[in-house]
Coordinates of C-alpha atoms and ligand atoms in Angstrom, one line a residue:
M172 CA -8.4 -14.7 -15.3
I173 CA -12.0 -16.0 -14.9
K174 CA -11.9 -17.7 -18.3
E175 CA -8.8 -19.6 -17.3
M176 CA -10.5 -20.5 -14.0
E177 CA -13.5 -21.8 -15.9
A178 CA -11.3 -24.1 -18.0
V179 CA -9.7 -25.5 -14.8
F180 CA -13.1 -25.9 -13.2
C181 CA -14.2 -27.9 -16.2
D182 CA -11.1 -30.0 -16.0
K183 CA -11.4 -30.7 -12.3
F184 CA -15.2 -31.1 -12.0
G185 CA -16.3 -32.4 -15.4
T186 CA -18.4 -29.6 -16.9
N187 CA -19.0 -25.9 -16.6
E188 CA -22.8 -26.1 -16.4
N189 CA -24.7 -24.0 -13.8
I190 CA -21.6 -22.4 -12.4
Q191 CA -21.8 -19.1 -10.4
K192 CA -18.9 -16.7 -10.1
F193 CA -17.9 -14.4 -7.3
F194 CA -15.1 -12.0 -6.2
S195 CA -14.0 -10.9 -2.8
P196 CA -11.2 -8.2 -2.3
G197 CA -8.3 -8.0 0.0
R198 CA -7.9 -5.0 2.3
V199 CA -5.4 -2.5 3.5
N200 CA -5.6 -0.4 6.6
L201 CA -4.6 3.3 6.3
I202 CA -4.5 3.9 10.1
G203 CA -6.1 2.6 13.3
E204 CA -3.9 -0.5 14.0
H205 CA -4.6 -3.1 16.6
I206 CA -7.5 -1.2 18.0
D207 CA -10.4 -3.0 16.3
Y208 CA -10.6 -5.4 19.3
N209 CA -10.5 -2.5 21.7
G210 CA -13.5 -0.7 20.4
G211 CA -11.4 1.9 18.5
N212 CA -11.8 3.7 15.1
V213 CA -10.1 2.2 12.1
F214 CA -9.7 3.4 8.5
P215 CA -9.3 0.6 6.0
C216 CA -10.2 0.2 2.4
A217 CA -10.9 -2.8 0.1
L218 CA -8.4 -3.5 -2.7
S219 CA -9.0 -4.3 -6.3
I220 CA -7.0 -7.5 -5.9
G221 CA -8.6 -10.4 -4.1
T222 CA -10.0 -13.9 -4.4
Y223 CA -12.1 -15.2 -7.3
G224 CA -14.4 -18.2 -6.8
I225 CA -16.5 -20.5 -9.0
F226 CA -19.3 -22.4 -7.4
R227 CA -21.7 -25.1 -8.3
K228 CA -24.2 -26.9 -6.1
R229 CA -24.1 -30.7 -5.8
Q230 CA -26.9 -33.1 -5.2
D231 CA -25.2 -34.8 -2.2
D232 CA -23.6 -33.5 1.0
K233 CA -20.0 -33.4 -0.2
V234 CA -17.9 -30.2 -0.6
L235 CA -15.1 -30.4 -3.1
C236 CA -12.5 -27.6 -3.1
Y237 CA -9.7 -26.8 -5.4
S238 CA -7.4 -23.7 -5.3
M239 CA -5.2 -22.7 -8.2
N240 CA -2.8 -21.2 -5.6
F241 CA -2.3 -24.6 -4.0
E242 CA -2.3 -27.0 -7.0
D243 CA -0.2 -29.6 -5.2
L244 CA -3.0 -30.0 -2.6
D245 CA -5.4 -31.0 -5.4
I246 CA -9.1 -31.4 -4.6
I247 CA -9.8 -31.4 -0.9
E248 CA -13.1 -33.0 0.0
F249 CA -15.2 -33.0 3.2
S250 CA -18.8 -33.9 4.1
L251 CA -21.3 -31.4 5.5
K252 CA -22.6 -34.1 7.8
D253 CA -19.5 -34.2 9.8
F254 CA -16.5 -31.9 9.5
K255 CA -13.9 -30.3 11.8
Y256 CA -10.7 -28.3 11.6
D257 CA -8.0 -30.4 10.1
K258 CA -4.5 -28.9 9.7
K259 CA -3.8 -30.9 6.6
D260 CA -6.8 -29.3 4.8
N261 CA -4.9 -26.0 4.8
W262 CA -6.9 -23.2 3.2
V263 CA -10.1 -25.3 3.1
N264 CA -10.4 -24.8 6.9
Y265 CA -11.6 -21.3 6.1
V266 CA -14.4 -22.7 3.9
K267 CA -15.4 -25.1 6.7
A268 CA -15.2 -22.3 9.3
V269 CA -17.7 -20.1 7.5
I270 CA -20.1 -23.0 6.8
W271 CA -19.8 -23.8 10.5
S272 CA -20.5 -20.3 11.6
F273 CA -23.5 -19.9 9.3
G274 CA -24.7 -23.3 10.5
Q275 CA -24.6 -22.2 14.1
K276 CA -26.9 -19.3 13.3
F277 CA -29.2 -20.7 10.6
G278 CA -29.1 -24.4 11.0
K279 CA -26.9 -26.9 9.2
I280 CA -26.3 -26.5 5.5
E281 CA -27.0 -29.8 3.9
Q282 CA -26.4 -29.6 0.2
G283 CA -22.8 -29.7 -0.9
F284 CA -20.9 -27.9 -3.7
E285 CA -17.9 -27.8 -5.9
F286 CA -15.7 -24.7 -5.4
L287 CA -12.6 -23.5 -7.3
C288 CA -10.7 -20.4 -6.3
Y289 CA -7.8 -18.3 -7.3
G290 CA -6.4 -15.3 -5.4
N291 CA -4.0 -12.6 -6.5
I292 CA -3.4 -11.3 -3.0
P293 CA 0.2 -12.3 -2.1
N294 CA 0.0 -15.0 0.5
G295 CA 1.0 -14.1 4.1
S296 CA 1.3 -10.5 3.1
G297 CA -1.1 -9.2 5.7
L298 CA -3.5 -8.0 3.1
S299 CA -6.2 -10.4 4.4
S300 CA -6.3 -13.2 1.9
S301 CA -8.0 -15.3 4.6
A302 CA -10.8 -12.8 5.4
S303 CA -11.2 -12.3 1.6
L304 CA -11.9 -16.1 1.3
E305 CA -14.2 -16.0 4.3
L306 CA -16.4 -13.3 2.8
L307 CA -16.4 -15.0 -0.6
I308 CA -17.9 -18.1 1.1
S309 CA -20.3 -16.0 3.1
K310 CA -21.6 -14.3 -0.1
I311 CA -22.0 -17.7 -1.8
L312 CA -24.0 -19.0 1.1
I313 CA -26.2 -15.9 1.2
D314 CA -26.9 -16.0 -2.6
E315 CA -27.0 -19.7 -3.3
Y316 CA -28.6 -20.9 -0.1
N317 CA -31.1 -18.1 0.2
I318 CA -29.9 -16.8 3.6
K319 CA -31.4 -13.4 4.4
I320 CA -28.7 -11.3 6.0
D321 CA -26.8 -8.3 4.9
M322 CA -23.1 -8.0 4.3
I323 CA -22.4 -6.4 7.7
E324 CA -24.0 -9.5 9.4
A325 CA -21.9 -11.6 7.0
S326 CA -18.8 -9.9 8.2
I327 CA -19.7 -10.6 11.8
L328 CA -20.3 -14.3 11.0
S329 CA -17.0 -14.5 9.2
Q330 CA -15.2 -13.0 12.2
I331 CA -16.9 -15.6 14.4
A332 CA -15.7 -18.2 12.0
E333 CA -12.1 -17.0 12.3
N334 CA -12.3 -16.6 16.1
K335 CA -14.0 -19.8 17.0
F336 CA -13.2 -22.3 14.3
I337 CA -9.7 -21.1 13.2
G338 CA -8.7 -19.8 16.6
V339 CA -7.4 -16.4 15.7
N340 CA -9.0 -13.7 17.9
C341 CA -9.1 -11.0 15.2
G342 CA -11.2 -8.0 15.4
I343 CA -13.9 -7.0 12.9
M344 CA -11.9 -4.7 10.7
D345 CA -10.8 -7.0 7.9
Q346 CA -14.1 -8.7 7.4
F347 CA -16.0 -5.5 7.5
A348 CA -13.7 -3.7 5.1
I349 CA -13.9 -6.6 2.6
A350 CA -17.7 -6.9 2.9
M351 CA -18.4 -3.2 2.7
G352 CA -15.6 -1.8 0.5
K353 CA -16.4 0.9 -2.0
K354 CA -14.3 1.9 -5.0
D355 CA -12.1 5.0 -4.3
Y356 CA -13.3 5.3 -0.7
A357 CA -11.8 4.4 2.7
I358 CA -14.2 3.3 5.5
F359 CA -14.1 5.2 8.8
L360 CA -15.4 2.5 11.1
N361 CA -16.2 2.6 14.8
T362 CA -15.5 -1.0 15.8
D363 CA -17.6 -0.8 18.9
T364 CA -20.9 0.4 17.3
L365 CA -20.1 -0.6 13.7
D366 CA -21.2 2.9 12.6
Y367 CA -19.3 3.7 9.5
K368 CA -18.8 6.5 6.9
Y369 CA -17.3 6.3 3.5
I370 CA -14.5 8.9 3.1
P371 CA -13.1 9.7 -0.4
A372 CA -9.5 8.6 -0.5
K373 CA -8.5 11.6 -2.5
L374 CA -4.8 12.0 -2.6
D375 CA -4.3 14.4 -5.5
N376 CA -0.9 13.7 -7.1
Y377 CA 0.0 11.1 -4.4
K378 CA -0.4 7.4 -4.5
I379 CA -0.5 4.7 -1.7
I380 CA 2.2 2.2 -2.3
I381 CA 2.1 -1.1 -0.5
S382 CA 5.6 -2.6 0.1
N383 CA 5.8 -6.2 1.1
T384 CA 8.6 -7.2 3.5
N385 CA 8.4 -10.7 2.0
K386 CA 9.3 -12.0 5.4
E387 CA 8.4 -15.6 5.9
R388 CA 5.3 -15.9 7.9
K389 CA 5.4 -17.9 11.1
L390 CA 3.6 -18.1 14.4
N391 CA 2.1 -14.6 14.1
E392 CA -1.3 -15.8 15.2
S393 CA 0.0 -16.7 18.7
K394 CA 1.6 -13.3 19.1
Y395 CA -1.6 -11.6 17.9
N396 CA -3.6 -13.5 20.5
E397 CA -1.1 -12.5 23.1
R398 CA -1.5 -8.8 22.3
R399 CA -5.3 -9.2 22.6
T400 CA -4.9 -10.8 26.0
E401 CA -2.6 -8.0 27.2
C402 CA -5.2 -5.5 26.2
E403 CA -7.9 -7.4 28.1
K404 CA -5.7 -7.4 31.2
A405 CA -5.1 -3.6 30.8
L406 CA -8.8 -3.1 30.6
S407 CA -9.6 -5.1 33.7
F408 CA -7.1 -2.9 35.7
I409 CA -8.9 0.2 34.4
Q410 CA -12.4 -1.2 35.1
K411 CA -11.6 -1.6 38.8
Y412 CA -11.7 2.2 39.0
K413 CA -13.7 3.4 36.0
Q414 CA -16.7 2.1 34.2
V415 CA -15.7 1.6 30.6
K416 CA -16.5 -1.0 28.0
N417 CA -13.3 -0.7 25.9
I418 CA -9.9 0.8 26.3
A419 CA -10.6 3.0 23.2
D420 CA -13.6 4.6 25.0
L421 CA -11.1 6.7 27.0
T422 CA -10.0 10.1 25.8
I423 CA -6.4 10.9 26.1
D424 CA -7.1 13.0 29.2
E425 CA -9.1 10.3 30.9
F426 CA -6.5 7.8 30.1
E427 CA -3.6 10.0 31.5
A428 CA -5.6 10.4 34.7
I429 CA -6.1 6.7 35.2
K430 CA -3.1 5.0 33.6
H431 CA -1.2 4.6 36.9
R432 CA -3.8 2.0 37.8
I433 CA -2.5 -0.4 35.2
E434 CA -0.1 -2.3 37.4
D435 CA 1.8 -4.0 34.6
E436 CA 4.5 -2.3 32.5
I437 CA 3.6 -4.2 29.3
C438 CA -0.1 -3.8 29.6
L439 CA 0.4 -0.1 30.2
K440 CA 2.4 0.2 27.0
R441 CA -0.3 -1.6 25.0
A442 CA -3.1 0.5 26.4
T443 CA -1.2 3.7 25.7
H444 CA -0.9 2.7 22.0
V445 CA -4.6 2.0 21.8
V446 CA -5.8 5.3 23.2
Y447 CA -3.4 7.4 21.2
E448 CA -3.8 5.4 18.0
N449 CA -7.6 5.9 18.3
E450 CA -7.1 9.7 18.5
R451 CA -4.7 9.6 15.6
T452 CA -7.2 7.8 13.5
K453 CA -9.9 10.4 14.1
K454 CA -7.4 13.2 13.4
A455 CA -6.2 11.5 10.2
V456 CA -9.7 11.2 8.8
E457 CA -10.3 14.9 9.4
L458 CA -7.0 15.8 7.8
L459 CA -7.8 13.7 4.7
K460 CA -11.2 15.4 4.5
Q461 CA -9.4 18.8 4.6
N462 CA -6.9 17.6 2.0
D463 CA -4.0 18.3 4.4
L464 CA -1.9 15.4 3.1
E465 CA 1.4 16.6 4.8
Q466 CA -0.1 16.3 8.2
F467 CA -1.9 13.1 7.3
G468 CA 1.4 11.6 6.4
K469 CA 3.0 12.7 9.7
I470 CA 0.3 10.9 11.6
L471 CA 1.0 7.7 9.7
N472 CA 4.7 8.0 10.8
E473 CA 3.6 8.5 14.4
S474 CA 1.4 5.4 14.2
H475 CA 4.4 3.3 13.1
K476 CA 6.5 4.6 15.9
S477 CA 3.9 3.6 18.4
L478 CA 3.4 0.2 16.9
K479 CA 7.2 -0.3 17.1
E480 CA 7.9 1.0 20.6
L481 CA 4.7 0.6 22.5
Y482 CA 2.8 -2.2 20.8
E483 CA 5.9 -4.1 19.7
V484 CA 4.5 -5.7 16.6
T485 CA 7.0 -4.6 14.0
G486 CA 10.4 -6.3 13.8
V487 CA 13.5 -5.5 11.8
E488 CA 12.0 -6.1 8.4
L489 CA 9.1 -3.7 8.8
D490 CA 11.2 -1.1 10.6
T491 CA 13.8 -1.2 8.0
L492 CA 11.3 -0.8 5.2
V493 CA 9.5 2.0 6.9
E494 CA 12.7 3.9 7.9
I495 CA 14.1 3.8 4.4
S496 CA 10.7 4.7 2.9
Q497 CA 10.3 7.7 5.2
Q498 CA 13.6 9.1 4.0
Q499 CA 12.8 9.1 0.3
K500 CA 12.0 12.1 -1.8
G501 CA 8.3 12.6 -2.3
V502 CA 7.2 10.4 0.6
I503 CA 5.0 12.1 3.2
G504 CA 4.3 9.2 5.4
S505 CA 5.0 5.5 5.9
R506 CA 3.9 2.8 8.4
M507 CA 3.3 -0.9 8.8
T508 CA -0.2 -2.0 8.1
G509 CA -2.2 -5.0 9.3
A510 CA -1.3 -7.3 12.1
G511 CA 2.5 -6.7 11.8
F512 CA 5.5 -8.9 12.6
G513 CA 6.0 -9.1 8.9
G514 CA 3.7 -8.4 6.0
C515 CA 3.3 -5.0 4.4
T516 CA 3.8 -1.3 4.9
I517 CA 2.0 1.6 3.2
S518 CA 3.7 4.7 2.0
I519 CA 2.1 7.9 0.6
V520 CA 4.4 8.7 -2.4
K521 CA 4.3 11.6 -4.9
E522 CA 3.4 10.2 -8.3
D523 CA 6.5 11.3 -10.1
C524 CA 8.7 9.9 -7.4
I525 CA 7.3 6.4 -7.4
D526 CA 9.8 4.8 -9.8
Q527 CA 12.8 6.1 -7.8
F528 CA 11.1 5.1 -4.5
I529 CA 10.8 1.5 -5.7
Q530 CA 14.3 1.4 -7.0
V531 CA 16.0 2.9 -4.0
V532 CA 13.9 1.3 -1.3
G533 CA 14.2 -2.1 -3.0
T534 CA 18.0 -1.8 -3.1
K535 CA 18.5 -0.5 0.4
Y536 CA 16.2 -3.0 1.9
K537 CA 17.9 -5.9 0.2
E538 CA 21.3 -4.6 1.4
K539 CA 20.2 -4.8 5.0
I540 CA 17.8 -7.7 5.0
G541 CA 19.2 -10.0 2.3
Y542 CA 16.2 -10.3 0.0
E543 CA 14.0 -8.1 -2.0
P544 CA 10.7 -6.5 -1.0
S545 CA 7.8 -6.2 -3.5
F546 CA 5.7 -3.2 -4.4
Y547 CA 2.1 -2.6 -5.4
T548 CA 0.2 0.6 -6.2
V549 CA -3.1 0.6 -4.3
Q550 CA -6.3 0.6 -6.3
I551 CA -9.2 0.9 -3.9
G552 CA -12.0 -1.5 -5.0
N553 CA -15.5 -2.6 -4.1
G554 CA -16.6 -5.2 -1.5
T555 CA -17.4 -8.8 -2.1
M556 CA -19.8 -9.4 -5.0
K557 CA -21.3 -11.9 -7.4
L558 CA -19.9 -11.5 -10.9
Ligands
GLA1228 C1 -5.3 -8.3 11.7 C2 -6.7 -8.6 12.3 C3 -7.5 -7.3 12.4 C4 -6.7 -6.2 13.1 C5 -5.4 -6.0 12.5 C6 -4.5 -5.1 13.3 O1 -5.5 -7.9 10.4 O2 -7.4 -9.5 11.5 O3 -8.7 -7.6 13.1 O4 -6.7 -6.4 14.5 O5 -4.7 -7.3 12.4 O6 -5.0 -3.8 13.2

């Protein structure tokens, strides 16, 4: 791929001299959904698919960007002297966002660059193509502009970019998983303290299959922000009676004792999901360590039920895909992953049942929804890197 990208770079920007190459993965979350902005524990991993970038510094203040995924947009240009969010600049807003975020912390970046990228994360699939791009730009700024921070700080600056410049109030999970990913390991991350541990994602003769609903993506960001606001409201009810920083700081017993204080039906449902999902995540990690895959799978199923009934972020496409998947031979668990409303599910499937799984789930999903899902076998990869 990178050879083809070099040829396109040459075509678009004149020569290939002095180019630098980078890669940044996508991510998938095994469990711990919608709790990374509630101080909960999450369990994501980086994927081997992601975004490739070719970079070259310029002598002036211009930034020229070209994506092989958006050829019709051609080269999009902006000046480092003066730039802001502009809807028509599409994906380049993520480039601007990270430059802005680094600029806030380290002072304005003045020297421009040429940048070409290509991503093999399906767009809008909920596998974090945008966070992948954010970390790619972060790594470029660190390496090429001599900025002395580590990848954890880079993930925080990328999250700030997304929150403040793009306007999506995401948590830290995606950026952290992408920055800190490690081949064949999942990351058990406490999103309050950012303490983390690498846990071997050892599944014996099982594989993680990602199934994409292929639902058209629309307006998910506003629903995402709405969930976050509902959680903040739930927390403020709790804080009137108990000193806690995050909803996920509460144990199940503590929560059960105080939940009647949440005087709003919807907020109560959201908080219930958060507290129980946080416990499920801790349990799931233990089960994986003990190699108890059957129970691990059951917890994934429970997580989906909660996201469907209490957090209400699934929808007919995700529910259909999960329900059919859970019924298949050799499947020990299946759930939606990521922000929800569309996007992907993960299923733990016995290796010798995968072909049949893909065939039957594909057919049944199409019968009900009207179009086909797509399937990928998860390969857990490393975090963002220079090539
Ligand atoms: C999106 C956000 C993450 C996280 C998940 C849900 O991927 O970017 O921060 O909240 O949704 O778990």
